[in-house]
XYZ file of C-alpha atoms in Angstrom:
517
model
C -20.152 10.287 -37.803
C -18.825 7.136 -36.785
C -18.225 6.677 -32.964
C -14.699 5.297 -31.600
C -14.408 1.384 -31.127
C -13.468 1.945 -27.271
C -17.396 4.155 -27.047
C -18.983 1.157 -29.576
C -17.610 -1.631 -26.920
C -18.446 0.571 -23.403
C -21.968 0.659 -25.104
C -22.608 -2.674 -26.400
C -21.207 -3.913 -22.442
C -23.502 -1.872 -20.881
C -26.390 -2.851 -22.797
C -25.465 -6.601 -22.388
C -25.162 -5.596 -18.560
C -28.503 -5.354 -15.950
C -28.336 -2.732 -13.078
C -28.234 -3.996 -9.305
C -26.677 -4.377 -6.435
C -22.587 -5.420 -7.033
C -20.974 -8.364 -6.033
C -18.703 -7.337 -2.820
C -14.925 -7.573 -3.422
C -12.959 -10.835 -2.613
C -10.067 -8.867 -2.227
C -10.205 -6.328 0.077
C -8.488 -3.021 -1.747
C -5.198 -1.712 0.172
C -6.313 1.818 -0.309
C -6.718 3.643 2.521
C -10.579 4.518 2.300
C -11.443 1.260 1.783
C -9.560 -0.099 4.496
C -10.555 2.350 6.638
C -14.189 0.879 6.379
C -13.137 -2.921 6.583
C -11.301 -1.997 10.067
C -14.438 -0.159 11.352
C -16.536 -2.921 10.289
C -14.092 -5.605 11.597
C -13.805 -3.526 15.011
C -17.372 -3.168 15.115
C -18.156 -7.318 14.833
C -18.404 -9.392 17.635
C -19.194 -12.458 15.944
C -16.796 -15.326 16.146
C -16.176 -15.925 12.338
C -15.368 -12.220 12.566
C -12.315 -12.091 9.851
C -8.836 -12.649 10.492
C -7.124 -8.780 9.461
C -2.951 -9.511 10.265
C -2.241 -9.911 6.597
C -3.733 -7.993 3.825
C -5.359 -8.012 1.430
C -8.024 -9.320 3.578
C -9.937 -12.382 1.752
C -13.322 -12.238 2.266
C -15.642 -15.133 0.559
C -18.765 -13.797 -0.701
C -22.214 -16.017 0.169
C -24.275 -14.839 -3.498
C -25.764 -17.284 -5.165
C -25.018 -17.485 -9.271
C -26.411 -15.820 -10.922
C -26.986 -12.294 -9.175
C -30.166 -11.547 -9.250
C -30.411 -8.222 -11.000
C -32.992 -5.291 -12.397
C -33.608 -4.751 -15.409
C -31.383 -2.457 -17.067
C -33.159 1.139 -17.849
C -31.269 4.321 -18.732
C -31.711 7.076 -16.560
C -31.682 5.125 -13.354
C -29.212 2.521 -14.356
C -26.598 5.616 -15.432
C -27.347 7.577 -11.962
C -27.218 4.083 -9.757
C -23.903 2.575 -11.823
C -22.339 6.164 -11.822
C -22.795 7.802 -8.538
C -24.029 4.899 -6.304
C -22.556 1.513 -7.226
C -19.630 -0.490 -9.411
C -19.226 0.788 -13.436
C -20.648 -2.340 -15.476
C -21.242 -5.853 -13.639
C -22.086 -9.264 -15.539
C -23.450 -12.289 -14.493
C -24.607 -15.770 -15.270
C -24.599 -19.560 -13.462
C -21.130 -19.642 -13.442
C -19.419 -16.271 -12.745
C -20.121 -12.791 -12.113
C -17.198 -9.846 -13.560
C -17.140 -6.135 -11.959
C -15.309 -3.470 -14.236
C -14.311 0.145 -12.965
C -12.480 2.861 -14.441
C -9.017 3.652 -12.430
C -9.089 7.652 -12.664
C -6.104 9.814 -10.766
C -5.885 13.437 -12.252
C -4.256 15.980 -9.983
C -2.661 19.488 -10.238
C -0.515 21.300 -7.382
C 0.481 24.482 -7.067
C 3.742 25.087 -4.853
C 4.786 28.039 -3.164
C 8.452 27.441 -1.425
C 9.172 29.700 1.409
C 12.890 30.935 3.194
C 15.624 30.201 0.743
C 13.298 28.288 -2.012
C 15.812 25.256 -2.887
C 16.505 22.167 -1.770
C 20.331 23.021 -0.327
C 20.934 19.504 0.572
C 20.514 18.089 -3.053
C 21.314 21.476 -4.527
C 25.292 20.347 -4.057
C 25.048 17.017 -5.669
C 23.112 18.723 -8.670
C 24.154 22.053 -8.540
C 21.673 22.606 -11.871
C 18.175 21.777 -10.158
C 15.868 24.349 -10.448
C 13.551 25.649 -7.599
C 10.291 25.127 -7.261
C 9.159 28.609 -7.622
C 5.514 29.039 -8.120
C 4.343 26.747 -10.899
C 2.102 23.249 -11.307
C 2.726 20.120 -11.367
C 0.751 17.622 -11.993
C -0.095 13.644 -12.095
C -2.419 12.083 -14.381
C -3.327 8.464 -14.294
C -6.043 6.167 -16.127
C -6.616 2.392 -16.027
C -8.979 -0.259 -14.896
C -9.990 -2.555 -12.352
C -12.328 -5.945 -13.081
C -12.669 -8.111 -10.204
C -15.147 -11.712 -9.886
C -15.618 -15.110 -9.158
C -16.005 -18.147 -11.441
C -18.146 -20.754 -9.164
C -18.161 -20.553 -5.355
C -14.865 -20.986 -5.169
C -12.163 -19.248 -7.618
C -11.846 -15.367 -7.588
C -9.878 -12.972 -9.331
C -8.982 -9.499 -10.190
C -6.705 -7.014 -11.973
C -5.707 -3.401 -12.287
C -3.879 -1.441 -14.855
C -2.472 1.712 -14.186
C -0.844 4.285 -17.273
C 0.687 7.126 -15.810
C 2.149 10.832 -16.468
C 3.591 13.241 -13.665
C 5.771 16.121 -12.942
C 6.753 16.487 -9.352
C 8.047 19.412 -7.145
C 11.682 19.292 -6.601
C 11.392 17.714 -3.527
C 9.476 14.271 -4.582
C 11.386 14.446 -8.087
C 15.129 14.998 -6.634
C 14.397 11.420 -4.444
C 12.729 9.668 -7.097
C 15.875 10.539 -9.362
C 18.661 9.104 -6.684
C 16.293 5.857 -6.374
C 15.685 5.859 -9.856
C 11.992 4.724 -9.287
C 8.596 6.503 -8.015
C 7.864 5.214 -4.663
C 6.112 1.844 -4.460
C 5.225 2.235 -8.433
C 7.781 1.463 -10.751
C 11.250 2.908 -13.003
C 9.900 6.136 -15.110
C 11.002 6.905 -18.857
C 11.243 10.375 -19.339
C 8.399 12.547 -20.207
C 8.910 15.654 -21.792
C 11.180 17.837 -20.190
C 11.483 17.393 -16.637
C 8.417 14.416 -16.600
C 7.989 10.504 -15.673
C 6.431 7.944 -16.907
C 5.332 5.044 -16.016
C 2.694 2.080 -15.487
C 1.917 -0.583 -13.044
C -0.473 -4.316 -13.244
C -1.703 -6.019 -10.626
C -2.999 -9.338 -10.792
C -4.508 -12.161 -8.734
C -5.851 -15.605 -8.987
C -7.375 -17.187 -5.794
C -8.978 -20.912 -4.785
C -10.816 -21.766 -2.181
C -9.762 -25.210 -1.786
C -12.329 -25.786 1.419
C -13.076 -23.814 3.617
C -9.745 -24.098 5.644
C -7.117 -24.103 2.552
C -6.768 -20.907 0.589
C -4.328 -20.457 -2.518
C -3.238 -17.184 -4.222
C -1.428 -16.802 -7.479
C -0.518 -12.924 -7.423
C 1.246 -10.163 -8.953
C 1.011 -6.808 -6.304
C 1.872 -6.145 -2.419
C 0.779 -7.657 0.715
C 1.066 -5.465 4.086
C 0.953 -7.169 7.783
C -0.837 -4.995 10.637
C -3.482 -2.677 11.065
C -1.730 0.389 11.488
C -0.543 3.232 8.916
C 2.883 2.404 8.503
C 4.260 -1.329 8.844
C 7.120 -2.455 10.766
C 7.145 -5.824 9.321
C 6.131 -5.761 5.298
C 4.257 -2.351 4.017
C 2.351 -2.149 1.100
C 5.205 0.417 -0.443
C 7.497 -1.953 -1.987
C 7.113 -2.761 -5.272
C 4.860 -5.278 -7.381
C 6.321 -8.308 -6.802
C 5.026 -12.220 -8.185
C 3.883 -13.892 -5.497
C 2.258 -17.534 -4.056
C 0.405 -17.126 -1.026
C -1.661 -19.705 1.061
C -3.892 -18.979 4.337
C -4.733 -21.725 6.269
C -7.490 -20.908 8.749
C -8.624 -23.982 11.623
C -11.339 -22.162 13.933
C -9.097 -19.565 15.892
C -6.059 -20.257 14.279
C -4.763 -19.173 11.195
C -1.222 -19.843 9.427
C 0.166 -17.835 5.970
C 2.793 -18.679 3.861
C 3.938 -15.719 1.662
C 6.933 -16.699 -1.264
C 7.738 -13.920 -2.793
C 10.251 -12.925 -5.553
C 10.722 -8.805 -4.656
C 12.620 -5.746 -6.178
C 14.337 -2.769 -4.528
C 13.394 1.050 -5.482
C 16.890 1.961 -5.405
C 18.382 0.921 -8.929
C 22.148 2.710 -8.680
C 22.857 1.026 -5.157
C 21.206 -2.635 -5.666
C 22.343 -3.166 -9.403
C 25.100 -5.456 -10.865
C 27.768 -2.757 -11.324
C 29.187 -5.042 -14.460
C 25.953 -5.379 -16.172
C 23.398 -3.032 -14.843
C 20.514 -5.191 -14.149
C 17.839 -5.149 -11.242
C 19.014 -7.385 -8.295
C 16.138 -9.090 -7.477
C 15.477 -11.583 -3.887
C 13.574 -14.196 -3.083
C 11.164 -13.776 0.397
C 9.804 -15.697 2.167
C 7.344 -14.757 5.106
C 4.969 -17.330 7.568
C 2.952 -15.623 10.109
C 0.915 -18.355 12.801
C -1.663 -16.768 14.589
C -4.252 -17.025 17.017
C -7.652 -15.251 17.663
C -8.869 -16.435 20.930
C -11.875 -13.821 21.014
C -13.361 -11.592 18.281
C -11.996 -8.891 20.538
C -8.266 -9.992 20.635
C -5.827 -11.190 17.215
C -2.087 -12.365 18.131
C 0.331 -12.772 15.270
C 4.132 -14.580 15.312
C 5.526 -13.179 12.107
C 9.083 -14.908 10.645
C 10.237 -13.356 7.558
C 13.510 -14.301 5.411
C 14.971 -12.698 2.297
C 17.644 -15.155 1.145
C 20.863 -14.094 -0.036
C 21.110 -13.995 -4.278
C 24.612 -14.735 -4.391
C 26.792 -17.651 -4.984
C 29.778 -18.354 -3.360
C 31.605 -16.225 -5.541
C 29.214 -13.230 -4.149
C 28.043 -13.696 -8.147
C 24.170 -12.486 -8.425
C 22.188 -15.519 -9.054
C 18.274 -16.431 -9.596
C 18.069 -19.410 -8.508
C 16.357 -19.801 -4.648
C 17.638 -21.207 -1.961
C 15.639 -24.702 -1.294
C 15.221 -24.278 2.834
C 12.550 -21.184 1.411
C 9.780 -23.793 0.228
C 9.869 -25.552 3.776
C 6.799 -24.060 4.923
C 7.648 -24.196 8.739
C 8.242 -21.251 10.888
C 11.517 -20.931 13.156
C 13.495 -23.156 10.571
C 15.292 -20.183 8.810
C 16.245 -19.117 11.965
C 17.417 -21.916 13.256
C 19.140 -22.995 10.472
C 20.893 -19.073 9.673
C 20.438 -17.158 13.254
C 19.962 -13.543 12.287
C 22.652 -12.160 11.253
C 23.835 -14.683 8.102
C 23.424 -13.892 4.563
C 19.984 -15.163 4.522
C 18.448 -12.088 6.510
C 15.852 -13.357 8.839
C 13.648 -11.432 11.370
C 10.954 -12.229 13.801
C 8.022 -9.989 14.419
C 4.997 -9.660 16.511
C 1.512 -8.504 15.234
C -1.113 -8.101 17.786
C -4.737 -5.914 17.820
C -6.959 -5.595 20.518
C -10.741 -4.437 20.681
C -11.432 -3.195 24.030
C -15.200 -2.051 23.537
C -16.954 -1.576 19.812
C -15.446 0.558 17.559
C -12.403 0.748 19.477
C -8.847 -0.778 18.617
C -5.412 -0.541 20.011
C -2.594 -2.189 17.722
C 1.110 -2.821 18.139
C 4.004 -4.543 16.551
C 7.843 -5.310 17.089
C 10.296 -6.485 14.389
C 13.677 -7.411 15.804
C 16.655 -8.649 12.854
C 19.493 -9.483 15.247
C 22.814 -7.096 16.264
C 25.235 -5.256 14.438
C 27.520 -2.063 14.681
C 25.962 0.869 14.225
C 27.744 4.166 12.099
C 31.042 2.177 13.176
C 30.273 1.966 16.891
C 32.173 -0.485 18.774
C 29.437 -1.785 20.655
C 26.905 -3.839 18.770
C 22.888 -2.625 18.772
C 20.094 -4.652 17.599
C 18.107 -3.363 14.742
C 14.451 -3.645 15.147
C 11.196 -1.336 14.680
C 8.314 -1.118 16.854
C 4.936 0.358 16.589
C 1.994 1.016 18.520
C -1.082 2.578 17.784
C -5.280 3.086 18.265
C -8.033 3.571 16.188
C -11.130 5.010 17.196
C -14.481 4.372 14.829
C -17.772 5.898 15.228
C -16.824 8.734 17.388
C -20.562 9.934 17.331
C -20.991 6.406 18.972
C -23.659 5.890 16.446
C -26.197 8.423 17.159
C -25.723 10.800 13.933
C -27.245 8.688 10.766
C -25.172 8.580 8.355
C -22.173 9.924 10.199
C -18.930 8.303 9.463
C -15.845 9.313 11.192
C -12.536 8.184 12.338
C -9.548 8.896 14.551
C -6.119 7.139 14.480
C -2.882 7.727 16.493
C 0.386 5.740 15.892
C 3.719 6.153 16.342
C 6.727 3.752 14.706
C 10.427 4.076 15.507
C 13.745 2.146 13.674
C 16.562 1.513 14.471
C 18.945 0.710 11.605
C 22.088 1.895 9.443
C 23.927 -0.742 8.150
C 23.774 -1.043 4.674
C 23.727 -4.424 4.141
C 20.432 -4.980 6.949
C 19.466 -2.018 5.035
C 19.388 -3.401 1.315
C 17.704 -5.969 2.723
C 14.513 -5.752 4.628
C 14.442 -1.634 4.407
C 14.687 -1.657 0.697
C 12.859 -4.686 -0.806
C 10.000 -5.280 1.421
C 10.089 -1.526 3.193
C 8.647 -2.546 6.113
C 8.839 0.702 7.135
C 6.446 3.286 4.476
C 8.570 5.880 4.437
C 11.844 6.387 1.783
C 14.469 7.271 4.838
C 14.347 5.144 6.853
C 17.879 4.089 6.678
C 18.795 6.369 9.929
C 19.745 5.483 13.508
C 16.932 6.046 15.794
C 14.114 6.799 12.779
C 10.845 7.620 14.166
C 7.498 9.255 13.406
C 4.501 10.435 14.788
C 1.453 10.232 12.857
C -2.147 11.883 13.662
C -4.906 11.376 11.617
C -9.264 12.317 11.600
C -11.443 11.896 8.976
C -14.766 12.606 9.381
C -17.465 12.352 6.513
C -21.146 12.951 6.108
C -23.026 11.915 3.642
C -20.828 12.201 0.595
C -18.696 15.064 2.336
C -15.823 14.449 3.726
C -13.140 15.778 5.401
C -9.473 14.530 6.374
C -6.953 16.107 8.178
C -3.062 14.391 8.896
C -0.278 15.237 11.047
C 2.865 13.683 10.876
C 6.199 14.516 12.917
C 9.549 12.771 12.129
C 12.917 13.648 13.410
C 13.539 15.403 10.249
C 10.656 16.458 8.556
C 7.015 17.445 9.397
C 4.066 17.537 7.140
C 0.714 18.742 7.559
C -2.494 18.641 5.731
C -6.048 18.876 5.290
C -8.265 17.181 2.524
C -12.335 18.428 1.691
C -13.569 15.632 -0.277
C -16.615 15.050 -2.302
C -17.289 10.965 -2.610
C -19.061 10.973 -5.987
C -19.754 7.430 -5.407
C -19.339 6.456 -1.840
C -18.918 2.646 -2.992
C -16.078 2.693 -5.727
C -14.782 5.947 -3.757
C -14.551 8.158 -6.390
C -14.372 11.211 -5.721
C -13.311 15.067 -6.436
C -10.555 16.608 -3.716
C -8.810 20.045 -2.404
C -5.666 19.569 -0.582
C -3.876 22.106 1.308
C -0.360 20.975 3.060
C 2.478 22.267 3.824
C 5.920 20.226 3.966
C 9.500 21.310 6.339
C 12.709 20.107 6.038
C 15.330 20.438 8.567
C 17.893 23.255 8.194
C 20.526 21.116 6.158
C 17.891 20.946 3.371
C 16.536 23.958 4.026
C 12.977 23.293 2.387
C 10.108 24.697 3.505
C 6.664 24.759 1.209
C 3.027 25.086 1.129
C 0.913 23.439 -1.622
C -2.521 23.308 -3.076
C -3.785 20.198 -4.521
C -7.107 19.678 -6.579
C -7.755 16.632 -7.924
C -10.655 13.700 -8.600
C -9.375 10.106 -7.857
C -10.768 6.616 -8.094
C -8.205 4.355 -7.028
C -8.322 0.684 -5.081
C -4.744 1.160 -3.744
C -2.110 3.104 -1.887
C 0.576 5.689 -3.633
C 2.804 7.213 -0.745
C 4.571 10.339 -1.084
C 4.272 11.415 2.499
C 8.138 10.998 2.231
C-alpha cells in the first residue's frame, strides 16, 4: 500500500527535523490568546527595554544563537513534546531556523431561535430567507503557518487559510449585503446555502540596526491595547503593506503605507464596471515611553481620495502619502477634504504589576449629521483596564485575566463612513455606521493548567451577546485546543432576533475572526 505524497513529505520533514525547544515568534500573532499573554507579560516587565505595544503586530527580536541547539530526535517523546507541548516541525542550521504548524478551525453550532424565529428586519428585503430553526451549521478551516529567521537580522512568516462555512441567518444575511465574511475575504458559493473562501498572509522583515526596522507585508495591523480599536482594528481586510518602526531609546516613530479594501462590495464598487474600489493609507504614529510603566502615542492617519478630477476611480497615489512626516496631511487637507485625515491618541498606563488602564480618542473633523443643521464632529473614544494575575501570583500555574472597556462613535455620513469605518474599521464591529454607536464589553478568562475557561459580555445600543467558553489547550504553546461554547445573541425589536447557540469546536489559529457582530 503506497502512502500519500503529502504523509511521505510530513515524514521525511520530521525525520530531517530534531526535537527542542522552538524558536519564539518575531511576529507577535494578533489572536487573542496570544496577545493576551504578550500584554500580561508586557504589563508584568519593569525593565526599560520593556517593548513598545501601540502598534501590532508587536516585533520582538529573538537573542538565539544559529544554530538552535536541539535533542536528538526520538519517537515517542519527540511526537508527545512537538504535539501537545511545543511548535509542529522546526529546522535549523548556521544560517536560519523555519517553524511549521498546522492552521486547524473545525466548528459545528447548533441554533435554537426563540419569540418569532426570523430575522424581521432582513425578512422584508428578502422576503425568501429561511429561519434558523433548529439545525447546524458549521465552519471548517485548514492551512498552515511557517515562521523564521535567516541570520540575526531578516524574519519572516506566512499563513494560508482554505475555508468552508454555513452560517445562521443572522451572520449569513450581513455577510450577503457586504458581500464578504468579516475581516476574511468575498465567498464563492458552496453548496446550497454555503461560502467559500481563503485568505494568505505574508511578511518579510529587516532589522536594519537596531533602531531601523522594515516590513514588507501582506495582512492587518491594529493600534492599542484594547479589544476593539478606535483608530485601525485588525478587522479590515488583508491589505499589501510597507511598514517601518523607528525606535531611539524612549521614542519610537511608525510609518504604515497601506493599499486597503472595503467589505462592502455593492456600495464601494464602480457602478459601470463592477470592480473593488480600492485606497491608498497612510498612517504615522510618534510616540514616547518615558517609563516602562507609562506609553503615549500621537496617531495621524490619511486615506487619500482614488478619484481624479473627473470623480473617475484611479490607482495611482497621491505623492504627499510617501512624505513620511506627521501633521503634513493635515495641514496640507484639514479634515474634512477628499483626502480623509484623522488624528488619534493612544496611551496605556501600568499603575502597579499586572495592572493596565488604556484609552484612546480618534477625532476626523465636523459634518452634518442624519441632515442636522448643526454640524457634529465625528470621532470615537475608548477607555479601558486590564487586570493580569488576579491570584497575584500565589496559585502555580494559575493564569487568569480580567478586561473592561467601553468604545463609543459617533458617525453617519456616508462618505466619512466609506472611508475610515469601512476600509480600515477602526471600529471591530460591522455597524458601526450609527449616530452615537457604543458598546460595553466585559471579559474573564481564567485557565489552569491546560483548562480554561472564558466568559464575555458585551452590551451595544442594539444588540447584546453573551457567552461562555470551557476550553481544553492541547498544546498551551501553539494554542491548540478543543472548545464548548454556549451564547446566546438579542436583537432589538425591529429585528426581532433572539437565539441561543451551542458551539463545539477544536481550533489552532494565530489570528483574529470576529463575528461578535
Amino acid at each position: 500500500m503506497k502512502l500519500p505524497k503529502i504523509f511521505l513529505t510530513l515524514i521525511i520533514a520530521t525525520t530531517a527535523a530534531t526535537a527542542a525547544t522552538a524558536q519564539e515568534r518575531y511576529f507577535q500573532p494578533l489572536g487573542r490568546m496570544f496577545d493576551l499573554d504578550m500584554q500580561a507579560s508586557i504589563a508584568a516587565d519593569e525593565d526599560d527595554d520593556a517593548p513598545f505595544s501601540a502598534v501590532k503586530p508587536v516585533l520582538i527580536p529573538s537573542d538565539e544563537e544559529l544554530p538552535i541547539v536541539k535533542e536528538p530526535l526520538g519517537t515517542a517523546r519527540w511526537l508527545r513534546t512537538h504535539f501537545f507541548d511545543d511548535d509542529f516541525l522546526q529546522f535549523s542550521s548556521d544560517v536560519h531556523t523555519i517553524t511549521v504548524n498546522p492552521i486547524l478551525h473545525f466548528q459545528r453550532t447548533y441554533v435554537r431561535t426563540d419569540k418569532d424565529g426570523e430575522l424581521a428586519y432582513f425578512k422584508r428585503q428578502y422576503p425568501k430567507a429561511d429561519n434558523d430553526g433548529d439545525k447546524f451549521y458549521f465552519l471548517n478551516t485548514r492551512g498552515f503557518e511557517a515562521f523564521g529567521r535567516l541570520g540575526k537580522r531578516i524574519y519572516f512568516n506566512t499563513e494560508f487559510y482554505e475555508n468552508q462555512a454555513r452560517y445562521p441567518r443572522y451572520e449569513d444575511s450581513i455577510i450577503n449585503v457586504m458581500r464578504g465574511i468579516p475581516g476574511q475575504g468575498f465567498g464563492k458559493a458552496f453548496k446550497v446555502d454555503g461560502k467559500d473562501w481563503a485568505i494568505v498572509f505574508g511578511h518579510l522583515s529587516v532589522d536594519v540596526n537596531k533602531h531601523i526596522t522594515i516590513t514588507l507585508g501582506n495582512g492587518k495591523n491594529s493600534i492599542g491595547s484594547g479589544y476593539r480599536s478606535v483608530i485601525l482594528s485588525d478587522l479590515s481586510f488583508n491589505y499589501p503593506f510597507l511598514r517601518t518602526d523607528l525606535k531611539f531609546g524612549n521614542f519610537y516613530y511608525y510609518v504604515l503605507w497601506g493599499y486597503m479594501q472595503t467589505e462592502h462590495w455593492f456600495y464601494f464598487s464602480s457602478s459601470e464596471t463592477g470592480e473593488r474600489q480600492y485606497k491608498y493609507a497612510s498612517y504615522h504614529v510618534a510616540g514616547w515611553k518615558p517609563s516602562p510603566k507609562l506609553e503615549l502615542s500621537l496617531v495621524e492617519g490619511v486615506m487619500w481620495k482614488n478619484t481624479n478630477k473627473d470623480n473617475v476611480y484611479k490607482y495611482s497615489p497621491n505623492a504627499m502619502m510617501f512624505v513620511p512626516v506627521i501633521g503634513l496631511p493635515l495641514a496640507a487637507n484639514g479634515f474634512n477634504d477628499d483626502n480623509r485625515v484623522q488624528i488619534g491618541f493612544d496611551a496605556n498606563y501600568t499603575p502597579i504589576q499586572n495592572f493596565k488602564l488604556y484609552a484612546q480618542y480618534n477625532y476626523q473633523g465636523k459634518g452634518k449629521v442624519h441632515g442636522d443643521q448643526d454640524s457634529e464632529a465625528y470621532y470615537g473614544v475608548q477607555f479601558g483596564l486590564h487586570w493580569f494575575d488576579l491570584a497575584f501570583g500565589a496559585a502555580d500555574g494559575l493564569k487568569s485575566h480580567i478586561q473592561f472597556e467601553y468604545d463609543y462613535s459617533n458617525i453617519s455620513d456616508g462618505k466619512h463612513s466609506s472611508d475610515f469605518w469601512n476600509y480600515g474599521y477602526p471600529l471591530t464591529t460591522l455597524n458601526v455606521v450609527n449616530t452615537g454607536y457604543g458598546e460595553t464589553i466585559l471579559a474573564a478568562d481564567l485557565e489552569y493548567k491546560r483548562v480554561r475557561l472564558e466568559g464575555m459580555l458585551q452590551h451595544a445600543n442594539w444588540f447584546d451577546r453573551k457567552g461562555i467558553t470551557l476550553r481544553y489547550m492541547l498544546n498551551p504553546k501553539t494554542k491548540w485546543n478543543v472548545y464548548l461554547t454556549a451564547q446566546s445573541r438579542t436583537i432589538d425589536e425591529e429585528w426581532h432576533y433572539d437565539n441561543n447557540m451551542l458551539v463545539i469546536g477544536m481550533s489552532i489559529c494565530p489570528q483574529n475572526f470576529y463575528f461578535d457582530f
